[in-house]
XYZ file of C-alpha atoms in Angstrom:
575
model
C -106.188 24.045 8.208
C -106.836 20.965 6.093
C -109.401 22.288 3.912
C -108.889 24.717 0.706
C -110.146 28.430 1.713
C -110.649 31.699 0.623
C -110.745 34.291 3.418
C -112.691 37.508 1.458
C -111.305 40.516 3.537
C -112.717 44.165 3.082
C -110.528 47.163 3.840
C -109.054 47.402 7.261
C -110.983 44.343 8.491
C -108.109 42.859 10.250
C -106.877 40.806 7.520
C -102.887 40.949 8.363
C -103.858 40.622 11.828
C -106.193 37.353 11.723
C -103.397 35.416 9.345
C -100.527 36.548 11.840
C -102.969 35.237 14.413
C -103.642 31.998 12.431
C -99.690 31.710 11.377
C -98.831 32.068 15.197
C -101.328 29.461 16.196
C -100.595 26.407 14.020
C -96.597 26.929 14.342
C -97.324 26.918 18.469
C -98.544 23.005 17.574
C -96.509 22.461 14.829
C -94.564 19.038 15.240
C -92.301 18.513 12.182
C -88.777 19.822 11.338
C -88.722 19.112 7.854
C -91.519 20.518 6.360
C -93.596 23.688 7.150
C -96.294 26.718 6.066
C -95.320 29.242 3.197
C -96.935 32.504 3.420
C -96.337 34.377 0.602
C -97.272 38.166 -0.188
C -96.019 40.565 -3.318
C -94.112 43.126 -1.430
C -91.243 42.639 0.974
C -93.327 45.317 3.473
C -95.934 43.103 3.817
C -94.449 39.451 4.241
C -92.473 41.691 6.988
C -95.616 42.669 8.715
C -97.256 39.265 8.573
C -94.169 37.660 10.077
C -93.790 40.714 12.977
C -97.709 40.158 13.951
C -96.937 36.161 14.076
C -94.283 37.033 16.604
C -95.714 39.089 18.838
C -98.821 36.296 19.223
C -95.847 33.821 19.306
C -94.146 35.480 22.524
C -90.584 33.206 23.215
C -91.107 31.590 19.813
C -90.387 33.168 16.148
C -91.225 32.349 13.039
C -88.433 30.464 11.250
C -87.423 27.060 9.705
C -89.308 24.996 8.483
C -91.261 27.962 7.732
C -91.094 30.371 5.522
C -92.942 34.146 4.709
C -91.785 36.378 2.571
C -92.537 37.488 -1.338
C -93.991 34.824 -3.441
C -91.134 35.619 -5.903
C -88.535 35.029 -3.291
C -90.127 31.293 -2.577
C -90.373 30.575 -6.073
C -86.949 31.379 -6.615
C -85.537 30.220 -3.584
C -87.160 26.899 -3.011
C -87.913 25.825 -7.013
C -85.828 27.573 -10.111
C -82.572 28.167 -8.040
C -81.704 24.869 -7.150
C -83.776 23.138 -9.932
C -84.366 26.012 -12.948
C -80.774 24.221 -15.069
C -83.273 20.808 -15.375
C -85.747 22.197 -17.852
C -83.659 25.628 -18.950
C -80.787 23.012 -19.758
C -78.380 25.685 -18.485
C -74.627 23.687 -17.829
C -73.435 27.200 -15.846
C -69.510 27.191 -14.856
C -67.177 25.306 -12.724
C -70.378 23.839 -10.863
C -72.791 26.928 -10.540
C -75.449 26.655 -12.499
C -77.043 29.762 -11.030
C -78.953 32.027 -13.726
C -78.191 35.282 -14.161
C -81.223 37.705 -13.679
C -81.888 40.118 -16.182
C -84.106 43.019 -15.087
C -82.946 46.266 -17.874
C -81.301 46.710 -21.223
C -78.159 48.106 -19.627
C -76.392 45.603 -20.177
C -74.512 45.758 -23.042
C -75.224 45.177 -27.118
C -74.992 41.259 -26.487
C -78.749 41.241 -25.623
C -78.985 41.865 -29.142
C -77.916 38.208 -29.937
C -81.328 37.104 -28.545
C -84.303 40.197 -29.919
C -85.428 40.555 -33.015
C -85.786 43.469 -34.812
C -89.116 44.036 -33.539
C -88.884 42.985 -30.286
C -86.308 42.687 -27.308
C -86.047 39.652 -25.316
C -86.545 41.592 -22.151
C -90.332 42.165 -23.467
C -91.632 39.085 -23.861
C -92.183 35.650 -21.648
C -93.744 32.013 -22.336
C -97.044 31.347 -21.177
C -98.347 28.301 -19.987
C -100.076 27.172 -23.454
C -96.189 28.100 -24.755
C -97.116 31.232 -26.616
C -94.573 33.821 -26.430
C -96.750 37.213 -24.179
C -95.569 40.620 -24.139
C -94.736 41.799 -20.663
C -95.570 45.511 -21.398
C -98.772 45.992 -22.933
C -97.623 48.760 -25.514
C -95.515 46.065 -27.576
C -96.987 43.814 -30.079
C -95.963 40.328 -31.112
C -97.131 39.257 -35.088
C -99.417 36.344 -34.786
C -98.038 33.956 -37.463
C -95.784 31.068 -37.356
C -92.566 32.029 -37.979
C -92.392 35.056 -35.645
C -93.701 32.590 -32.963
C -91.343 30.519 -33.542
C -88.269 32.512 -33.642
C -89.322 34.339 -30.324
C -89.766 30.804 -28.635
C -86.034 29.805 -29.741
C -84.942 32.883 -28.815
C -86.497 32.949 -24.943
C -85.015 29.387 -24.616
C -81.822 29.792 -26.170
C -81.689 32.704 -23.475
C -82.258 30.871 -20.312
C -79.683 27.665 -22.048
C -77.431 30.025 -21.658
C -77.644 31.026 -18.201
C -80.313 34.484 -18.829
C -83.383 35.226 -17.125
C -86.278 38.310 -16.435
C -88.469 38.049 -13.504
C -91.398 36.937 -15.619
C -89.348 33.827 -16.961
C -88.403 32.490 -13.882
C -92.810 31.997 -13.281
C -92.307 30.565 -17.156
C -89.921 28.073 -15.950
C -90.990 26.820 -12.553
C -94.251 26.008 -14.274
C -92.410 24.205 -16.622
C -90.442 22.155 -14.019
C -93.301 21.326 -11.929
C -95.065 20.209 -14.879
C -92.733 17.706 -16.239
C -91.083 16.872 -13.227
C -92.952 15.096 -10.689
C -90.181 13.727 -8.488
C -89.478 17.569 -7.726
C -93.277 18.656 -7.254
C -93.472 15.611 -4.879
C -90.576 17.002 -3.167
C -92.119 20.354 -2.985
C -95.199 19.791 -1.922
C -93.995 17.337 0.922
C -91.554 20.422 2.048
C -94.434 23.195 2.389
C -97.977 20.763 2.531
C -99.896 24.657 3.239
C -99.703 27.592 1.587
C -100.850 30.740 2.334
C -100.987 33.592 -0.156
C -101.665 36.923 0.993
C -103.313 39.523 -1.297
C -104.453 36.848 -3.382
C -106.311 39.236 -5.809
C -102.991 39.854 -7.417
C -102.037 36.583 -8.458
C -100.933 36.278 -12.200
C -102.504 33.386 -14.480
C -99.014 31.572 -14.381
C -99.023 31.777 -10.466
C -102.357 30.069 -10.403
C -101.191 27.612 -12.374
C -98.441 26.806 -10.272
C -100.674 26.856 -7.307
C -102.641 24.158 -9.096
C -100.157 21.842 -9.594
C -98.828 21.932 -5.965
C -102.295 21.431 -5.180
C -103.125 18.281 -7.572
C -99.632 17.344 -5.616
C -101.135 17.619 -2.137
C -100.569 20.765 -0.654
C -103.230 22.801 0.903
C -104.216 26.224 -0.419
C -105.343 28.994 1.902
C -106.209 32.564 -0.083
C -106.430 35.548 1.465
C -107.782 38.899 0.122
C -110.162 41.695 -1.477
C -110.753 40.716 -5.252
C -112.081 44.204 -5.764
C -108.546 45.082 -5.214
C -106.860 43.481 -8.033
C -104.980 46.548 -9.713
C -102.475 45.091 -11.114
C -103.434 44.448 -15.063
C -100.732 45.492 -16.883
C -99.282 42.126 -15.467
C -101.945 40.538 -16.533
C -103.472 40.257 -12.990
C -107.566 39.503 -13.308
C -109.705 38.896 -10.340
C -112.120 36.727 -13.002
C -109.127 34.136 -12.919
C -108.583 33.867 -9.310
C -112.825 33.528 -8.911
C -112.344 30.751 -11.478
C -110.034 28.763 -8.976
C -112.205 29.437 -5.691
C -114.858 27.763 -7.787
C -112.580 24.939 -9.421
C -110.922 24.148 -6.319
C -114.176 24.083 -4.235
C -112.773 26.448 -1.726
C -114.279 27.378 1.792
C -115.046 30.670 1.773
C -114.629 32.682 4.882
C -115.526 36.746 5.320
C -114.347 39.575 7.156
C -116.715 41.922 6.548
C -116.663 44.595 9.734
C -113.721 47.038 8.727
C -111.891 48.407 11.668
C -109.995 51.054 10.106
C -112.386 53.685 8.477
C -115.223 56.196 10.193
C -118.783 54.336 8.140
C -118.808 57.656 6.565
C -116.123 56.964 4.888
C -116.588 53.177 4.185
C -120.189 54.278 2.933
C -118.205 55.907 0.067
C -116.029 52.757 -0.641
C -118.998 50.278 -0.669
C -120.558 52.520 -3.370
C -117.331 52.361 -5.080
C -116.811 49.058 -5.450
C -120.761 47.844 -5.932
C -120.739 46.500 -2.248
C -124.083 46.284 -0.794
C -122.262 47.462 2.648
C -119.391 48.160 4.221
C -119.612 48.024 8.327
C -117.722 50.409 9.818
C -117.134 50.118 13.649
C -116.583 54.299 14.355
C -118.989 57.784 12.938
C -117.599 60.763 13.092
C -119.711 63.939 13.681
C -117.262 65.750 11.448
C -117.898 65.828 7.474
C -115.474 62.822 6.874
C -115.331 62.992 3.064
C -115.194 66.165 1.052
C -115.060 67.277 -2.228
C -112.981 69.806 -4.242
C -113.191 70.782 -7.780
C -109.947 72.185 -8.581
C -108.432 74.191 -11.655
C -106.329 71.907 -13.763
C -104.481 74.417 -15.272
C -103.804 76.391 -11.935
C -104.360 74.406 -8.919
C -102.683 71.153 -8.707
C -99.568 72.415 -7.396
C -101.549 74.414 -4.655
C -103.204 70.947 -3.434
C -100.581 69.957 -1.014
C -100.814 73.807 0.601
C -104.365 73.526 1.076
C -104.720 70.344 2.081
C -101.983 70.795 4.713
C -104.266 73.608 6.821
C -107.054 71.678 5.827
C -105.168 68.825 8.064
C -104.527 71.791 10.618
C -108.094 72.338 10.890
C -108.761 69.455 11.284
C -106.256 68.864 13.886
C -104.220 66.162 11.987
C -100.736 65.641 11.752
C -99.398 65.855 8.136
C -97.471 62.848 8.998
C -100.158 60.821 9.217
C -101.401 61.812 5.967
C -101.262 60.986 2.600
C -101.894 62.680 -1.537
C -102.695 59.955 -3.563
C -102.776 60.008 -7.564
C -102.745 57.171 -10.324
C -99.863 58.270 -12.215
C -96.671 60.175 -12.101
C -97.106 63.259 -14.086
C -99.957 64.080 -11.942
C -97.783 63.470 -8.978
C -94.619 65.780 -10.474
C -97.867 68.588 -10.908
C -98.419 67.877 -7.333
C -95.076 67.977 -6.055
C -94.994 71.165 -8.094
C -92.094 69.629 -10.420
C -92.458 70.514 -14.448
C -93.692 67.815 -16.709
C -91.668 65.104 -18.115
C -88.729 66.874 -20.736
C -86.113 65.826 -22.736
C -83.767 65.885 -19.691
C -85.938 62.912 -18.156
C -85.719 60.452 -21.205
C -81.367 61.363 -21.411
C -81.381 59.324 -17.395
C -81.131 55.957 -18.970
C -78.505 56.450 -21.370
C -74.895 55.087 -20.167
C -72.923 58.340 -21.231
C -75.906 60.756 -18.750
C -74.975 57.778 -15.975
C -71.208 57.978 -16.250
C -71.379 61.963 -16.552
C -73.209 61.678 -13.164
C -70.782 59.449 -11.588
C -68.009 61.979 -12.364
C -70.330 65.000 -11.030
C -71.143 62.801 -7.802
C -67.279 61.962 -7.051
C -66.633 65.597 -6.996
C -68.992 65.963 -3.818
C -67.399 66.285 -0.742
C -70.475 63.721 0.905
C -69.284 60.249 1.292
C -72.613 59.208 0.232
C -72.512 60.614 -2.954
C -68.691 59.325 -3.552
C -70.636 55.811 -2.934
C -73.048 56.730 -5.757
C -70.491 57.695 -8.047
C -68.372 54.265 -7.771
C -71.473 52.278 -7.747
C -73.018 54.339 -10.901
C -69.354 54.090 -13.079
C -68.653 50.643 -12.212
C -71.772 49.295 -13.279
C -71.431 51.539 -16.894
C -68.135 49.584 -17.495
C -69.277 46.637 -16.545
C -72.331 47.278 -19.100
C -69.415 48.255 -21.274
C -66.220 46.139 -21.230
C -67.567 42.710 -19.244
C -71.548 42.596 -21.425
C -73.268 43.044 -18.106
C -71.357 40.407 -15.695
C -70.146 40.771 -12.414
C -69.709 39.626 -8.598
C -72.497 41.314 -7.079
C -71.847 43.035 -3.610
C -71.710 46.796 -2.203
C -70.129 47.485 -5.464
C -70.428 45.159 -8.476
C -66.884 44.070 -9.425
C -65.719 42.236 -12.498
C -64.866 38.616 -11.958
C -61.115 39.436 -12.848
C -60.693 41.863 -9.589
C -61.259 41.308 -6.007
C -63.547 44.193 -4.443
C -60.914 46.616 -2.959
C -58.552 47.150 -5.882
C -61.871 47.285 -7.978
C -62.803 50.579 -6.084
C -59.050 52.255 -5.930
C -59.567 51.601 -9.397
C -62.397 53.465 -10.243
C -61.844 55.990 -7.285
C -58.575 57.092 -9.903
C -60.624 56.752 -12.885
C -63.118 59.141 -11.450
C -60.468 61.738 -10.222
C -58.812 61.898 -13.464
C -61.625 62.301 -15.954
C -63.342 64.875 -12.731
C -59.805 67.185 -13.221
C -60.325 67.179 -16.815
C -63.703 67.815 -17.380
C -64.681 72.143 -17.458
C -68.157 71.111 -15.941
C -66.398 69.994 -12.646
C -63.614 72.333 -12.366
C -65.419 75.467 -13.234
C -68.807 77.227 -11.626
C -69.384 79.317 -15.168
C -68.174 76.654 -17.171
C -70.332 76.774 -20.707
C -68.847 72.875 -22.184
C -71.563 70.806 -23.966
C -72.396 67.372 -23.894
C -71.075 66.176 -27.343
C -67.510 68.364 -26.801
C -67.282 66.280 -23.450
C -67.658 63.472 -25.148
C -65.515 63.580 -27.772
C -62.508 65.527 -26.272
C -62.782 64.002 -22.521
C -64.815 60.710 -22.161
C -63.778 59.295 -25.662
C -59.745 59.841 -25.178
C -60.120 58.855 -21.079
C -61.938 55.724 -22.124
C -59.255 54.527 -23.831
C -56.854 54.667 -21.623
C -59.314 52.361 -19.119
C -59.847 50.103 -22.022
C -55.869 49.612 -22.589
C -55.221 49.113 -18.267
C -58.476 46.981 -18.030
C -58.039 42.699 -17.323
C -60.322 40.282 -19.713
C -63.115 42.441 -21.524
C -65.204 40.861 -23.584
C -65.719 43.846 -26.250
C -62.837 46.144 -27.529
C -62.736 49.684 -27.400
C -63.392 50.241 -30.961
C -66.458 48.106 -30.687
C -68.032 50.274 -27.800
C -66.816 53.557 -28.490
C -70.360 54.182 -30.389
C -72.230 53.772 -27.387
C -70.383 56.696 -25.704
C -72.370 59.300 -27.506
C -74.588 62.501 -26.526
C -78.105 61.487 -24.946
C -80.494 62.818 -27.014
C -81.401 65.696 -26.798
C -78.608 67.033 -24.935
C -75.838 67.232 -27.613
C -75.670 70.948 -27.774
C -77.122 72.108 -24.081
C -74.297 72.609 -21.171
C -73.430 70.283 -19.445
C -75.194 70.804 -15.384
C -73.799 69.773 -12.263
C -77.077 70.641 -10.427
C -79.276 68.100 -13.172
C -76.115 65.232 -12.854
C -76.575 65.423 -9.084
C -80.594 64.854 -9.687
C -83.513 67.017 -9.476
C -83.450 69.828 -6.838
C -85.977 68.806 -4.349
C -89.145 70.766 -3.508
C -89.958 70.468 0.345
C -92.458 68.513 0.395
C -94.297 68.606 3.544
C -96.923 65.822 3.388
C -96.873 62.312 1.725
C -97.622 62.053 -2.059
C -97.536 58.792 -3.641
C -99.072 56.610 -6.346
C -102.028 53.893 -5.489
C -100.309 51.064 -6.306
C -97.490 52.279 -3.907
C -100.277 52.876 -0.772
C -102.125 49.964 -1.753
C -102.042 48.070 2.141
C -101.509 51.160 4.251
C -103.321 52.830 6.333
C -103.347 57.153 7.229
C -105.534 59.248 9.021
C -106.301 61.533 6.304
C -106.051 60.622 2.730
C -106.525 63.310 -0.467
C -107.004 61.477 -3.590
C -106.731 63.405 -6.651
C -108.197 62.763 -10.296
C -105.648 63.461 -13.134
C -106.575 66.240 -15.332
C -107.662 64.762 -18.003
C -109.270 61.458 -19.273
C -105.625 60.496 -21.068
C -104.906 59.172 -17.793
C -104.773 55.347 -17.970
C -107.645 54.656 -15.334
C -106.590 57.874 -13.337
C -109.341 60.243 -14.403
C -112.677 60.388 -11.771
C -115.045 59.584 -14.851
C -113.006 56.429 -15.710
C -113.264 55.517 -11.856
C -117.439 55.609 -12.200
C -117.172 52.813 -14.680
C -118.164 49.977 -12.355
C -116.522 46.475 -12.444
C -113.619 47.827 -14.361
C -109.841 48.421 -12.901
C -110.307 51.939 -12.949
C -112.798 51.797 -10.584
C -110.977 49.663 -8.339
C -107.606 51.781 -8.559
C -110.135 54.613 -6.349
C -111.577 51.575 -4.410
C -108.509 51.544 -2.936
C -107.385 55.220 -2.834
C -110.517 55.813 -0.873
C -110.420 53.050 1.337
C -106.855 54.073 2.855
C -108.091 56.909 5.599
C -109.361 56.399 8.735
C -111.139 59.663 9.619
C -110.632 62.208 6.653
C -111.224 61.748 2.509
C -111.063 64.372 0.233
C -111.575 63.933 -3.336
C -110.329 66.446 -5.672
C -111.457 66.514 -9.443
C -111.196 68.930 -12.498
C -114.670 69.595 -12.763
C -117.809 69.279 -11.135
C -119.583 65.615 -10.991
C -122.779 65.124 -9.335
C -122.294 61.697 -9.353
C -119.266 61.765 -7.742
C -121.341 63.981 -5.021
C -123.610 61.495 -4.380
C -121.642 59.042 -3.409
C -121.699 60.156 -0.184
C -119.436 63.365 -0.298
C -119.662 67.101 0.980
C -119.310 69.655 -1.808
C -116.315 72.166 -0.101
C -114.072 75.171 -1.504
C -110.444 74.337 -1.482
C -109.646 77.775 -2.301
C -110.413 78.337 1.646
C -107.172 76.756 2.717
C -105.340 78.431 0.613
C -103.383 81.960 1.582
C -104.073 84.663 -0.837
């Protein structure tokens, strides 16, 4: 427990199950009440599963104060910026909160304007920690010379002095604190003296350097995790940076190395996959555990789920404990059998499509969807009328209205505009988006505008935002696209990787995109050892326990030899 160590942990070794087992253990002997162990993990699903495994070692006991597991975002923000973030963002809040606001979208009103350029928004950049403003999204560029530089810097702290944070700041500004504030490291480092971090591949540069100066402050580091399944680089996740602190920090490094979940068939085909001399596997299967299928990829993606379910029956499988896995979405809308990505799509974002489908929503007799429709309009005019700010709760509500009158409000807001609007009243209605606008929303609008308490922008300086989505100005207006798209049964699981990464199936089908303009999603790219790509079908494969199938657009003999049976697909499919 004392000494710095890195637990390497191959697929379904055990991994959540030996640190519950070590969580439950030292909290059996633990002796103070004042400080304790953070275990920290990226998703809320696994923190949860760490902390249910702890229990059921811990029998009459439970995990709780002093300790704490849950996301490593939730710690940082919990334990560090919350209470401290105002001492370096210089943030003076109101009436005694100094609690930042957190940012995640642009719908939030034209006042986000006040802090972008016009090349960049301040929702897509952060600060590192050699206080160089870094893009968040990979597709957006920052001009390397002075003056941009220093304008974006200005702008990111002028944002957070004025009470304004994204997710990616908040890592910014911990750092920060830590760093220049001793006193509070001290006191953090006294309060959790281990640390545990769970899927350790995954942590960011900034993270490490957090990490580091806990640890130069005391605490003890424990990692856990695979670094061949570090998929996460458009956050500017590499495993090279966490191997750089296992080495720097003189770590002990521990393995699990038998994996419990997968027939050896199977984890034959992983260990080639991710350059492992060998993956132990602890069951065989005289069944042909991983197959192959070359589908059509102008023809056949849709039928994949069909012949994969009597593949399953076969097989004797139940579909529910099965799984299609694919990189990216578009593949997984081909799947699903849903049409590509339109114009319709992009028009979702836009506050006019979002207060259309509040109206089409209240008109549903399901109280459910009545709940959607309040939720949906209030936030729109508090994007609108209050720049974004509100009381959270089941509905967000402007600070000038209590909760209940907030709702009767918009409940009669809804009904009126709902009784005016063709699209609602009548089945065959033919009314467009931009005559709705301008002969229903726009007049409607400003009658809210003239009841509503304390706004912060006039009607005249918002009514340009209630516009047309692209796209959509001349097309009728559709009750069945507000509502959202009509569902396709789907009778078995599909999902992206990064959304399975952790779980576990019976049967897993992992599916190549079409083509090689798939960012890392394409079978060729996933050949290309040592890169991402190949560790995005590391961990596709590695979810199964007794059935893989790989399907691909063409034939690959060096996908063959990895250990898979060549196999028709068109045999599980009815003529």
């Amino acid at each position: 427990m004392n000494r710095d160590c890195f637990l390497s942990a191959c697929p379904g070794s055990g991994k959540t199950h030996s640190v519950g087992i070590k969580i439950a253990y030292e909290i059996q002997n633990w002796i103070s009440k004042i400080s304790g162990i953070a275990v920290l993990s990226f998703t809320k699903n696994a923190a949860e599963e760490i902390k249910n495994r702890a229990n059921r070692f811990l029998g009459n006991l439970n995990v709780s104060h002093p300790h704490f597991v849950g996301t490593i975002d939730s710690w940082l923000h919990s334990y560090i910026f919350h209470p401290f973030g105002s001492v370096v963002t210089r943030y003076k809040g109101a009436e005694g909160d100094v609690s930042h606001k957190l940012i995640q979208d642009g719908n939030h009103g034209t006042w986000l304007k006040n802090f972008s350029t016009n090349k960049i928004s301040i929702l897509d950049y952060t600060i590192d920690m050699n206080e160089n403003p870094t893009v968040c999204d990979e597709k957006k560029k920052i001009e390397n010379d002075p003056l941009t530089i220093s304008t974006l810097l200005n702008k990111k702290k002028q944002f957070a002095e004025k009470g304004f944070v994204t997710y990616a700041d908040i890592e910014y500004w911990c750092y920060k604190l830590l760093q220049q504030r001793g006193d509070i490291l001290d006191l953090i480092a006294k309060r959790f003296p281990y640390i545990f971090i769970d899927e350790c591949q995954d942590l960011s540069e900034i993270q490490l350097g957090i990490l580091s100066l806990l640890k130069q402050a005391g605490v003890t580091i424990h990692l856990i995790g695979d670094l061949d399944q570090a998929i996460y680089g458009f956050r500017k996740v590499y495993p090279e940076k966490v191997i750089e602190k296992i080495d720097e920090w003189k770590m002990e490094r521990l393995q699990l190395t038998i994996n419990h979940r997968s027939v050896q068939q199977i984890c034959n085909v992983v260990a080639k996959l991710g350059g492992k001399q060998q993956i132990i596997g602890t069951r065989s299967s005289l069944n042909q555990s991983c197959l192959l299928w070359v589908y059509d990829k102008k023809n056949d993606l849709y039928q994949l789920q069909e012949a994969f379910i009597n593949l399953l029956d076969k097989r004797n499988l139940n579909v529910k404990d099965a799984i299609i896995i694919a990189r990216g979405s578009s593949t997984i809308r081909q799947i699903k059998g849903y049409p590509k990505d339109t114009k319709l799509d992009k028009a979702k974002n836009h506050i006019v499509y979002k207060i259309a489908s509040a109206i089409t929503h209240w008109s549903s007799a399901n109280f459910k969807d009545k709940n959607v429709a309040l939720e949906l309009f209030s936030q729109a005019i508090i994007d609108l009328a209050y720049a974004g700010k509100g009381k959270s709760g089941i509905i967000t509500t402007p600070f000038s209205y209590n909760p209940i009158d907030w709702r009767i409000k918009l409940g009669t807001y809804l009904e009126k505009i709902a009784s005016k609007s063709d699209f609602i009243v009548k089945e065959t209605s033919k009314q467009i988006w931009k005559n709705w606008v301008k002969d229903i929303l726009k007049s409607e609008f400003k009658n809210i505008w003239d009841e509503l308490k304390d706004v912060e922008y006039s009607f005249e300086k918002i009514v340009r935002r209630l516009r047309s989505p692209e796209g959509l100005s001349d097309i009728p207006m559709s009750k069945k696209f507000l509502m959202g798209e009509k569902k396709i049964e789907i009778k078995v699981k599909v999902d992206t990787i990064h959304k399975v990464k952790g779980e576990t199936y019976r049967a897993a089908l992992v599916v190549s995109s079409p083509t090689k303009k798939s960012d890392g999603g394409h079978f060729t790219q996933w050949l290309q050892k040592g890169t991402e790509a190949s560790r995005f079908a590391y961990v596709a494969c590695s979810r199964p326990q007794d059935l893989l199938v790989l399907a691909i657009p063409e034939y690959s003999e060096e996908i063959l030899n990895l250990g898979f049976y060549l196999d028709d697909m068109k045999e599980y499919i009815s003529v």
